[in-house]
PDB file of C-alpha atoms in Angstrom:
ATOM      1  CA  UNK A 136       0.000   0.000   0.000  1.00 90.00           C
ATOM      2  CA  UNK A 137       1.410   3.360  -1.017  1.00 95.00           C
ATOM      3  CA  UNK A 138       1.280   6.194   1.511  1.00 97.00           C
ATOM      4  CA  UNK A 139       1.594   9.814   0.422  1.00 97.00           C
ATOM      5  CA  UNK A 140       2.288  12.753   2.714  1.00 97.00           C
ATOM      6  CA  UNK A 141       2.107  16.306   1.408  1.00 97.00           C
ATOM      7  CA  UNK A 142       3.776  19.354   2.877  1.00 97.00           C
ATOM      8  CA  UNK A 143       4.475  22.953   1.944  1.00 97.00           C
ATOM      9  CA  UNK A 144       1.015  24.427   1.766  1.00 96.00           C
ATOM     10  CA  UNK A 145       0.165  27.765   3.296  1.00 97.00           C
ATOM     11  CA  UNK A 146      -0.913  31.325   2.719  1.00 98.00           C
ATOM     12  CA  UNK A 147       0.699  33.384  -0.047  1.00 98.00           C
ATOM     13  CA  UNK A 148      -0.109  36.622  -1.797  1.00 98.00           C
ATOM     14  CA  UNK A 149      -1.204  36.708  -5.393  1.00 98.00           C
ATOM     15  CA  UNK A 150       1.812  36.713  -7.668  1.00 98.00           C
ATOM     16  CA  UNK A 151       3.864  34.776  -5.166  1.00 98.00           C
ATOM     17  CA  UNK A 152       5.331  31.304  -5.243  1.00 98.00           C
ATOM     18  CA  UNK A 153       5.029  28.147  -3.218  1.00 98.00           C
ATOM     19  CA  UNK A 154       6.501  24.679  -3.459  1.00 98.00           C
ATOM     20  CA  UNK A 155       4.608  21.596  -2.402  1.00 98.00           C
ATOM     21  CA  UNK A 156       6.319  18.327  -1.582  1.00 98.00           C
ATOM     22  CA  UNK A 157       4.948  14.834  -1.394  1.00 98.00           C
ATOM     23  CA  UNK A 158       6.864  11.997   0.209  1.00 97.00           C
ATOM     24  CA  UNK A 159       5.891   8.495  -0.823  1.00 96.00           C
ATOM     25  CA  UNK A 160       6.394   5.229   0.989  1.00 94.00           C
ATOM     26  CA  UNK A 161       5.246   1.644   0.730  1.00 92.00           C
ATOM     27  CA  UNK A 162       5.815   1.237  -2.976  1.00 86.00           C
ATOM     28  CA  UNK A 163       8.494   1.338  -5.630  1.00 91.00           C
ATOM     29  CA  UNK A 164       8.547   5.065  -6.214  1.00 91.00           C
ATOM     30  CA  UNK A 165      10.574   4.863  -9.393  1.00 87.00           C
ATOM     31  CA  UNK A 166       7.776   2.760 -10.913  1.00 91.00           C
ATOM     32  CA  UNK A 167       4.955   5.097  -9.973  1.00 93.00           C
ATOM     33  CA  UNK A 168       3.459   7.936 -11.937  1.00 95.00           C
ATOM     34  CA  UNK A 169       2.982  10.879  -9.590  1.00 97.00           C
ATOM     35  CA  UNK A 170       0.590  13.767  -9.786  1.00 97.00           C
ATOM     36  CA  UNK A 171      -1.178  16.636  -8.129  1.00 98.00           C
ATOM     37  CA  UNK A 172      -4.869  17.359  -7.976  1.00 98.00           C
ATOM     38  CA  UNK A 173      -6.754  20.152  -6.257  1.00 98.00           C
ATOM     39  CA  UNK A 174     -10.211  20.803  -4.928  1.00 98.00           C
ATOM     40  CA  UNK A 175     -11.600  24.255  -4.287  1.00 97.00           C
ATOM     41  CA  UNK A 176     -14.642  24.808  -2.067  1.00 92.00           C
ATOM     42  CA  UNK A 177     -17.822  23.826  -3.854  1.00 94.00           C
ATOM     43  CA  UNK A 178     -15.956  22.382  -6.815  1.00 96.00           C
ATOM     44  CA  UNK A 179     -14.945  18.937  -7.946  1.00 97.00           C
ATOM     45  CA  UNK A 180     -11.414  17.685  -7.602  1.00 96.00           C
ATOM     46  CA  UNK A 181      -9.406  18.490 -10.715  1.00 97.00           C
ATOM     47  CA  UNK A 182      -6.141  17.339 -12.216  1.00 97.00           C
ATOM     48  CA  UNK A 183      -3.305  19.852 -11.897  1.00 98.00           C
ATOM     49  CA  UNK A 184      -0.302  18.030 -13.271  1.00 97.00           C
ATOM     50  CA  UNK A 185       1.448  14.689 -13.442  1.00 97.00           C
ATOM     51  CA  UNK A 186       4.795  13.122 -14.168  1.00 97.00           C
ATOM     52  CA  UNK A 187       5.194   9.599 -15.457  1.00 95.00           C
ATOM     53  CA  UNK A 188       7.750   7.070 -14.292  1.00 90.00           C
ATOM     54  CA  UNK A 189       8.541   6.243 -17.912  1.00 84.00           C
ATOM     55  CA  UNK A 190      10.827   8.911 -19.269  1.00 83.00           C
ATOM     56  CA  UNK A 191       9.575  11.565 -16.883  1.00 87.00           C
ATOM     57  CA  UNK A 192       6.914  12.873 -19.245  1.00 94.00           C
ATOM     58  CA  UNK A 193       4.715  15.579 -17.780  1.00 96.00           C
ATOM     59  CA  UNK A 194       1.230  16.914 -18.341  1.00 96.00           C
ATOM     60  CA  UNK A 195      -0.544  19.951 -16.932  1.00 97.00           C
ATOM     61  CA  UNK A 196      -3.999  21.429 -16.766  1.00 97.00           C
ATOM     62  CA  UNK A 197      -4.376  24.390 -19.095  1.00 97.00           C
ATOM     63  CA  UNK A 198      -5.080  26.640 -16.119  1.00 97.00           C
ATOM     64  CA  UNK A 199      -1.588  26.111 -14.682  1.00 98.00           C
ATOM     65  CA  UNK A 200       0.570  25.649 -17.770  1.00 98.00           C
ATOM     66  CA  UNK A 201       3.571  27.936 -17.714  1.00 97.00           C
ATOM     67  CA  UNK A 202       3.111  28.677 -14.001  1.00 98.00           C
ATOM     68  CA  UNK A 203       3.390  25.288 -12.289  1.00 98.00           C
ATOM     69  CA  UNK A 204       6.160  22.739 -12.659  1.00 98.00           C
ATOM     70  CA  UNK A 205       6.109  19.188 -11.395  1.00 97.00           C
ATOM     71  CA  UNK A 206       9.310  17.286 -10.760  1.00 97.00           C
ATOM     72  CA  UNK A 207      10.416  14.150  -8.963  1.00 96.00           C
ATOM     73  CA  UNK A 208      13.453  12.942  -7.058  1.00 96.00           C
ATOM     74  CA  UNK A 209      13.562   9.164  -7.179  1.00 94.00           C
ATOM     75  CA  UNK A 210      16.435   9.087  -4.693  1.00 95.00           C
ATOM     76  CA  UNK A 211      14.203  10.776  -2.113  1.00 96.00           C
ATOM     77  CA  UNK A 212      10.888   9.171  -3.111  1.00 96.00           C
ATOM     78  CA  UNK A 213       9.495  12.661  -3.387  1.00 97.00           C
ATOM     79  CA  UNK A 214       7.527  14.625  -5.950  1.00 97.00           C
ATOM     80  CA  UNK A 215       7.334  18.396  -6.023  1.00 98.00           C
ATOM     81  CA  UNK A 216       4.953  20.992  -7.357  1.00 98.00           C
ATOM     82  CA  UNK A 217       6.561  24.373  -7.886  1.00 98.00           C
ATOM     83  CA  UNK A 218       3.861  27.012  -8.173  1.00 98.00           C
ATOM     84  CA  UNK A 219       4.640  30.513  -9.410  1.00 98.00           C
ATOM     85  CA  UNK A 220       2.573  33.550 -10.367  1.00 98.00           C
ATOM     86  CA  UNK A 221      -0.135  32.293  -8.055  1.00 98.00           C
ATOM     87  CA  UNK A 222      -3.664  33.561  -8.500  1.00 98.00           C
ATOM     88  CA  UNK A 223      -6.550  33.707  -6.059  1.00 97.00           C
ATOM     89  CA  UNK A 224      -8.280  31.041  -8.137  1.00 97.00           C
ATOM     90  CA  UNK A 225      -5.449  28.648  -7.280  1.00 98.00           C
ATOM     91  CA  UNK A 226      -6.784  28.523  -3.721  1.00 98.00           C
ATOM     92  CA  UNK A 227      -7.655  24.899  -2.979  1.00 98.00           C
ATOM     93  CA  UNK A 228      -6.693  21.796  -1.100  1.00 98.00           C
ATOM     94  CA  UNK A 229      -3.904  20.167  -3.079  1.00 98.00           C
ATOM     95  CA  UNK A 230      -3.672  16.399  -3.128  1.00 98.00           C
ATOM     96  CA  UNK A 231      -0.722  14.269  -4.066  1.00 98.00           C
ATOM     97  CA  UNK A 232      -1.586  11.219  -6.148  1.00 97.00           C
ATOM     98  CA  UNK A 233       0.140   8.116  -7.409  1.00 97.00           C
ATOM     99  CA  UNK A 234      -0.625   5.501  -9.989  1.00 94.00           C
ATOM    100  CA  UNK A 235       1.325   2.875 -11.862  1.00 90.00           C
ATOM    101  CA  UNK A 236      -0.438   3.873 -15.088  1.00 89.00           C
ATOM    102  CA  UNK A 237      -2.643   6.679 -16.231  1.00 90.00           C
ATOM    103  CA  UNK A 238      -1.481   9.568 -14.078  1.00 90.00           C
ATOM    104  CA  UNK A 239      -1.046  11.811 -17.104  1.00 88.00           C
ATOM    105  CA  UNK A 240      -4.675  11.125 -17.968  1.00 88.00           C
ATOM    106  CA  UNK A 241      -5.767  12.177 -14.514  1.00 88.00           C
ATOM    107  CA  UNK A 242      -6.195   8.714 -13.024  1.00 90.00           C
ATOM    108  CA  UNK A 243      -4.902   7.800  -9.586  1.00 94.00           C
ATOM    109  CA  UNK A 244      -4.858   4.766  -7.326  1.00 93.00           C
ATOM    110  CA  UNK A 245      -3.470   6.418  -4.210  1.00 96.00           C
ATOM    111  CA  UNK A 246      -4.087   9.757  -2.509  1.00 97.00           C
ATOM    112  CA  UNK A 247      -2.481  11.895   0.133  1.00 97.00           C
ATOM    113  CA  UNK A 248      -4.450  13.667   2.837  1.00 97.00           C
ATOM    114  CA  UNK A 249      -4.169  17.058   1.163  1.00 97.00           C
ATOM    115  CA  UNK A 250      -2.547  20.379   1.994  1.00 98.00           C
ATOM    116  CA  UNK A 251      -4.271  23.740   1.933  1.00 98.00           C
ATOM    117  CA  UNK A 252      -3.022  26.479  -0.380  1.00 98.00           C
ATOM    118  CA  UNK A 253      -4.589  29.887   0.056  1.00 98.00           C
ATOM    119  CA  UNK A 254      -3.760  32.757  -2.271  1.00 98.00           C
ATOM    120  CA  UNK A 255      -4.783  36.190  -1.031  1.00 98.00           C
ATOM    121  CA  UNK A 256      -5.391  39.227  -3.211  1.00 94.00           C
TER     122      UNK A 256
END
């Protein structure tokens, strides 16, 4: 069973930056696609970005392209989400996700508990 623990959320002003981290355990990290989803109040959970374990391919939601970057460190079993030029509409609970296959298509088998990101105007 894969466990995911996010960290790095918080309060930031619009235009600022924040980096989220997600530490994975209980699985072979180098064979897991990793991703980030978010859920704003009153909205459904949505795919933010993902990185595959095959070749490190990435995919992003249109709303974050050019502002967010996902990366992974297989030596540390950790995936990161670097968020820049943050907007108030980026306010949400951010969830780390993992899946052997399909992460770039927004599919996930495992979830973290979530970390709150609040962007103030």
